[in-house]
mmCIF file of C-alpha atoms and ligand atoms in Angstrom:
data_model
loop_
_atom_site.group_PDB
_atom_site.id
_atom_site.type_symbol
_atom_site.label_atom_id
_atom_site.label_comp_id
_atom_site.label_asym_id
_atom_site.label_seq_id
_atom_site.Cartn_x
_atom_site.Cartn_y
_atom_site.Cartn_z
ATOM 1 C CA MET C 1 90.727 74.293 95.879
ATOM 2 C CA ASP C 2 94.562 75.750 95.882
ATOM 3 C CA ALA C 3 95.610 77.289 92.796
ATOM 4 C CA VAL C 4 99.303 78.466 92.225
ATOM 5 C CA LEU C 5 100.015 80.778 89.252
ATOM 6 C CA ILE C 6 103.478 81.282 87.819
ATOM 7 C CA SER C 7 104.709 84.237 85.741
ATOM 8 C CA GLY C 8 107.824 83.637 83.549
ATOM 9 C CA SER C 9 108.397 87.050 82.109
ATOM 10 C CA PRO C 10 111.329 89.118 83.117
ATOM 11 C CA SER C 11 109.334 92.118 82.202
ATOM 12 C CA ALA C 12 108.019 94.876 84.747
ATOM 13 C CA SER C 13 105.279 95.359 82.801
ATOM 14 C CA SER C 14 104.485 92.049 81.608
ATOM 15 C CA LYS C 15 101.493 91.487 79.025
ATOM 16 C CA SER C 16 101.597 87.554 79.976
ATOM 17 C CA ARG C 17 101.387 88.225 83.576
ATOM 18 C CA THR C 18 98.605 90.689 82.904
ATOM 19 C CA LEU C 19 96.367 87.513 81.619
ATOM 20 C CA LEU C 20 97.871 85.659 84.598
ATOM 21 C CA GLU C 21 96.356 88.145 87.002
ATOM 22 C CA ARG C 22 93.105 87.681 85.271
ATOM 23 C CA ALA C 23 93.118 84.122 85.628
ATOM 24 C CA GLN C 24 94.069 84.792 89.135
ATOM 25 C CA ALA C 25 90.999 86.861 89.444
ATOM 26 C CA GLN C 26 88.671 84.387 87.906
ATOM 27 C CA LEU C 27 89.925 81.775 90.270
ATOM 28 C CA GLU C 28 89.303 83.724 93.250
ATOM 29 C CA ALA C 29 85.829 84.761 92.318
ATOM 30 C CA VAL C 30 84.867 81.006 92.397
ATOM 31 C CA GLY C 31 86.414 80.584 95.790
ATOM 32 C CA CYS C 32 89.879 79.362 95.037
ATOM 33 C CA SER C 33 92.700 80.020 97.164
ATOM 34 C CA THR C 34 95.422 81.301 95.322
ATOM 35 C CA ILE C 35 99.253 82.499 95.373
ATOM 36 C CA LEU C 36 101.251 84.217 92.423
ATOM 37 C CA ILE C 37 104.705 83.389 92.096
ATOM 38 C CA ASP C 38 106.771 85.932 90.124
ATOM 39 C CA LEU C 39 109.962 84.036 88.716
ATOM 40 C CA ALA C 40 111.611 87.456 88.125
ATOM 41 C CA THR C 41 111.768 88.311 91.701
ATOM 42 C CA LEU C 42 113.432 84.882 92.737
ATOM 43 C CA SER C 43 117.321 84.398 93.105
ATOM 44 C CA ALA C 44 118.920 83.687 89.652
ATOM 45 C CA ASP C 45 121.707 82.022 91.106
ATOM 46 C CA ALA C 46 119.145 79.786 93.100
ATOM 47 C CA LEU C 47 117.392 79.065 89.848
ATOM 48 C CA LEU C 48 120.491 78.032 88.154
ATOM 49 C CA GLY C 49 121.212 75.936 90.910
ATOM 50 C CA ARG C 50 124.312 77.681 92.028
ATOM 51 C CA ARG C 51 122.898 77.926 95.579
ATOM 52 C CA THR C 52 119.827 77.180 97.760
ATOM 53 C CA ASP C 53 116.927 79.780 98.666
ATOM 54 C CA ASP C 54 114.388 79.693 101.072
ATOM 55 C CA GLN C 55 112.113 81.799 98.620
ATOM 56 C CA LEU C 56 112.801 79.302 95.901
ATOM 57 C CA ARG C 57 112.082 76.282 98.073
ATOM 58 C CA SER C 58 108.866 77.661 99.219
ATOM 59 C CA ALA C 59 107.628 78.368 95.737
ATOM 60 C CA VAL C 60 108.526 74.727 94.707
ATOM 61 C CA GLU C 61 106.675 73.762 97.629
ATOM 62 C CA THR C 62 103.769 75.982 96.727
ATOM 63 C CA VAL C 63 103.257 74.391 93.574
ATOM 64 C CA GLY C 64 103.414 70.736 94.895
ATOM 65 C CA ARG C 65 100.341 71.456 97.159
ATOM 66 C CA ALA C 66 98.169 73.062 94.436
ATOM 67 C CA GLN C 67 95.521 71.197 92.489
ATOM 68 C CA VAL C 68 95.628 74.004 89.538
ATOM 69 C CA VAL C 69 98.946 75.279 88.038
ATOM 70 C CA VAL C 70 98.560 78.174 86.066
ATOM 71 C CA ALA C 71 101.952 79.639 84.189
ATOM 72 C CA SER C 72 102.107 82.430 81.915
ATOM 73 C CA SER C 73 105.115 83.311 79.832
ATOM 74 C CA PRO C 74 106.377 85.812 76.756
ATOM 75 C CA THR C 75 107.446 83.764 73.540
ATOM 76 C CA TYR C 76 111.207 83.942 73.480
ATOM 77 C CA ARG C 77 112.758 82.359 70.254
ATOM 78 C CA ALA C 78 109.677 80.587 69.496
ATOM 79 C CA THR C 79 108.890 78.711 72.778
ATOM 80 C CA TYR C 80 108.388 79.879 76.339
ATOM 81 C CA SER C 81 111.224 82.020 78.294
ATOM 82 C CA GLY C 82 114.507 80.578 79.850
ATOM 83 C CA LEU C 83 112.999 81.993 83.096
ATOM 84 C CA LEU C 84 110.308 79.487 83.369
ATOM 85 C CA LYS C 85 112.354 76.710 82.086
ATOM 86 C CA THR C 86 114.758 76.897 84.837
ATOM 87 C CA PHE C 87 111.956 76.794 87.469
ATOM 88 C CA PHE C 88 110.076 74.016 85.891
ATOM 89 C CA ASP C 89 113.508 72.169 85.778
ATOM 90 C CA LEU C 90 113.721 72.370 89.525
ATOM 91 C CA LEU C 91 110.417 70.574 90.232
ATOM 92 C CA PRO C 92 110.398 67.288 91.086
ATOM 93 C CA GLN C 93 109.817 64.390 88.488
ATOM 94 C CA ASP C 94 105.844 63.481 88.395
ATOM 95 C CA CYS C 95 105.004 66.485 90.649
ATOM 96 C CA LEU C 96 102.087 67.548 88.560
ATOM 97 C CA VAL C 97 100.203 64.356 88.574
ATOM 98 C CA GLY C 98 96.787 64.849 89.602
ATOM 99 C CA LYS C 99 97.080 68.587 88.934
ATOM 100 C CA ILE C 100 95.372 70.637 86.052
ATOM 101 C CA GLY C 101 97.862 72.732 84.019
ATOM 102 C CA ILE C 102 96.940 75.756 81.984
ATOM 103 C CA PRO C 103 99.784 77.476 80.074
ATOM 104 C CA ILE C 104 99.323 81.255 79.101
ATOM 105 C CA LEU C 105 101.742 82.543 76.363
ATOM 106 C CA THR C 106 102.063 85.885 74.646
ATOM 107 C CA GLY C 107 104.153 86.802 71.854
ATOM 108 C CA GLY C 108 105.030 89.662 69.235
ATOM 109 C CA GLY C 109 102.828 88.598 66.625
ATOM 110 C CA PRO C 110 100.274 85.294 65.729
ATOM 111 C CA TRP C 111 103.446 83.356 64.069
ATOM 112 C CA HIS C 112 104.401 81.187 67.115
ATOM 113 C CA ARG C 113 101.137 80.390 68.797
ATOM 114 C CA LEU C 114 101.645 76.678 68.035
ATOM 115 C CA ALA C 115 104.317 77.014 70.774
ATOM 116 C CA LEU C 116 101.521 76.709 73.000
ATOM 117 C CA ASP C 117 100.764 73.275 71.939
ATOM 118 C CA HIS C 118 104.111 71.981 70.847
ATOM 119 C CA SER C 119 106.327 73.203 73.804
ATOM 120 C CA PHE C 120 104.385 74.794 76.495
ATOM 121 C CA SER C 121 101.777 72.082 76.972
ATOM 122 C CA PRO C 122 104.495 69.164 76.555
ATOM 123 C CA LEU C 123 106.383 71.334 79.655
ATOM 124 C CA PHE C 124 103.098 70.664 82.041
ATOM 125 C CA THR C 125 102.594 67.162 80.997
ATOM 126 C CA SER C 126 106.432 66.066 81.268
ATOM 127 C CA LEU C 127 105.724 66.499 85.115
ATOM 128 C CA GLY C 128 102.606 64.578 84.870
ATOM 129 C CA ALA C 129 99.769 66.984 84.459
ATOM 130 C CA THR C 130 96.484 67.198 82.888
ATOM 131 C CA VAL C 131 96.550 70.014 80.534
ATOM 132 C CA VAL C 132 93.454 72.071 79.384
ATOM 133 C CA ASN C 133 93.503 74.385 76.366
ATOM 134 C CA GLY C 134 95.737 77.183 77.021
ATOM 135 C CA VAL C 135 95.703 80.848 75.848
ATOM 136 C CA TYR C 136 97.812 82.565 73.177
ATOM 137 C CA GLY C 137 97.772 86.254 72.977
ATOM 138 C CA HIS C 138 99.848 88.861 70.920
ATOM 139 C CA ASP C 139 101.004 92.048 71.221
ATOM 140 C CA GLY C 140 98.266 93.340 68.980
ATOM 141 C CA GLN C 141 95.756 92.410 71.238
ATOM 142 C CA PHE C 142 96.830 94.695 74.059
ATOM 143 C CA LYS C 143 95.727 98.205 73.787
ATOM 144 C CA ASN C 144 95.895 99.631 77.406
ATOM 145 C CA GLY C 145 95.454 96.351 78.349
ATOM 146 C CA PRO C 146 94.338 92.903 76.395
ATOM 147 C CA ASP C 147 91.266 93.272 74.724
ATOM 148 C CA ALA C 148 87.719 91.653 75.542
ATOM 149 C CA ALA C 149 88.143 88.216 73.151
ATOM 150 C CA LEU C 150 91.501 87.647 74.829
ATOM 151 C CA LEU C 151 90.174 88.178 78.329
ATOM 152 C CA GLU C 152 87.347 85.985 77.443
ATOM 153 C CA ARG C 153 89.746 83.402 76.090
ATOM 154 C CA VAL C 154 91.532 83.375 79.727
ATOM 155 C CA ASP C 155 88.119 83.320 81.200
ATOM 156 C CA ARG C 156 87.101 79.989 79.343
ATOM 157 C CA ALA C 157 90.333 78.623 79.785
ATOM 158 C CA ILE C 158 89.596 78.616 83.816
ATOM 159 C CA ASP C 159 86.178 77.504 83.364
ATOM 160 C CA ASP C 160 87.418 74.436 81.387
ATOM 161 C CA ALA C 161 90.345 73.705 84.191
ATOM 162 C CA LEU C 162 87.601 73.786 86.905
ATOM 163 C CA ALA C 163 85.219 71.728 85.187
ATOM 164 C CA VAL C 164 88.084 68.872 84.854
ATOM 165 C CA ALA C 165 89.236 69.630 88.309
ATOM 166 C CA ARG C 166 85.641 69.190 89.649
ATOM 167 C CA ALA C 167 84.922 65.816 87.356
ATOM 168 C CA SER C 168 88.240 64.239 88.619
ATOM 169 C CA SER C 169 87.708 64.741 92.429
ATOM 170 C CA GLU C 170 83.877 63.417 91.782
ATOM 171 C CA ALA C 171 85.647 60.297 89.967
ATOM 172 C CA MET C 172 87.769 59.900 93.105
ATOM 173 C CA LYS C 173 85.182 59.694 95.561
ATOM 174 C CA PRO C 174 84.275 56.081 96.949
HETATM 175 C C1 FMN S 1 114.378 88.188 73.565
HETATM 176 C C2 FMN S 1 113.164 88.481 72.916
HETATM 177 C C3 FMN S 1 112.793 87.225 72.273
HETATM 178 C C4 FMN S 1 111.263 86.994 71.573
HETATM 179 N N1 FMN S 1 110.975 85.960 70.486
HETATM 180 C C5 FMN S 1 109.720 85.958 70.308
HETATM 181 C C6 FMN S 1 109.576 85.201 69.177
HETATM 182 O O1 FMN S 1 110.198 84.322 68.857
HETATM 183 N N2 FMN S 1 108.245 85.156 68.753
HETATM 184 C C7 FMN S 1 107.435 86.076 69.003
HETATM 185 O O2 FMN S 1 106.053 85.976 68.777
HETATM 186 N N3 FMN S 1 107.721 86.996 69.950
HETATM 187 C C8 FMN S 1 108.858 86.990 70.435
HETATM 188 N N4 FMN S 1 109.093 88.085 71.253
HETATM 189 C C9 FMN S 1 108.201 88.860 71.758
HETATM 190 C C10 FMN S 1 107.321 88.682 72.933
HETATM 191 O O3 FMN S 1 107.105 87.251 73.180
HETATM 192 C C11 FMN S 1 106.045 89.574 73.396
HETATM 193 O O4 FMN S 1 106.380 90.738 73.071
HETATM 194 C C12 FMN S 1 105.331 89.212 74.532
HETATM 195 O O5 FMN S 1 104.145 89.507 74.231
HETATM 196 C C13 FMN S 1 105.899 89.844 75.790
HETATM 197 O O6 FMN S 1 105.723 89.509 76.943
HETATM 198 P P1 FMN S 1 105.605 89.763 78.501
HETATM 199 O O7 FMN S 1 105.291 91.313 78.169
HETATM 200 O O8 FMN S 1 105.077 88.933 79.300
HETATM 201 O O9 FMN S 1 107.158 89.806 78.545
HETATM 202 C C14 FMN S 1 110.319 88.307 71.975
HETATM 203 C C15 FMN S 1 111.068 89.161 72.574
HETATM 204 C C16 FMN S 1 111.980 89.123 73.373
HETATM 205 C C17 FMN S 1 112.513 90.452 74.201
#
């Protein structure tokens, strides 16, 4: 199974990316092949549609090929980052049909955790993905890295996603 992981934080020491890397390790542990796309390293002009860029085009194609799409973001102004939004805006309509989406969001506190269900999950479903329960962590859960409960939450989200992916590929068999 192919999985793509998309980091939507501009931060060099990103907490949400740490959770994304945990998700990547869990997917690889069960034999998935993974690619991590760090949106902060892509051309801002290309993300804003001011010019074309091979790296960005390749990132969009990678998403199109994956069966599992995991995206992480910091909470900015009560929703996911603008960086993540610029990338999702460039994905073709319906390009996530048949794929499993997993949103991972971190915030400064627990106040905006509903953004996971109210805005981040709909970002995936607007492109056709089936979304499993995502993960919300807040900065208080990071002390020299994420705490055990948060890591377990990521692991469970990956387990859920793989179970749904396997069930839907079984259902497709003649
Ligand atoms: C511009 C900006 C806006 C933010 N807005 C919110 C917010 O609305 N709610 C919240 O809980 N945290 C907010 N935060 C805090 C970040 O979401 C939080 O520190 C997050 O864990 C950072 O993730 P990262 O390290 O992956 O970038 C904001 C931070 C910045 C820099």
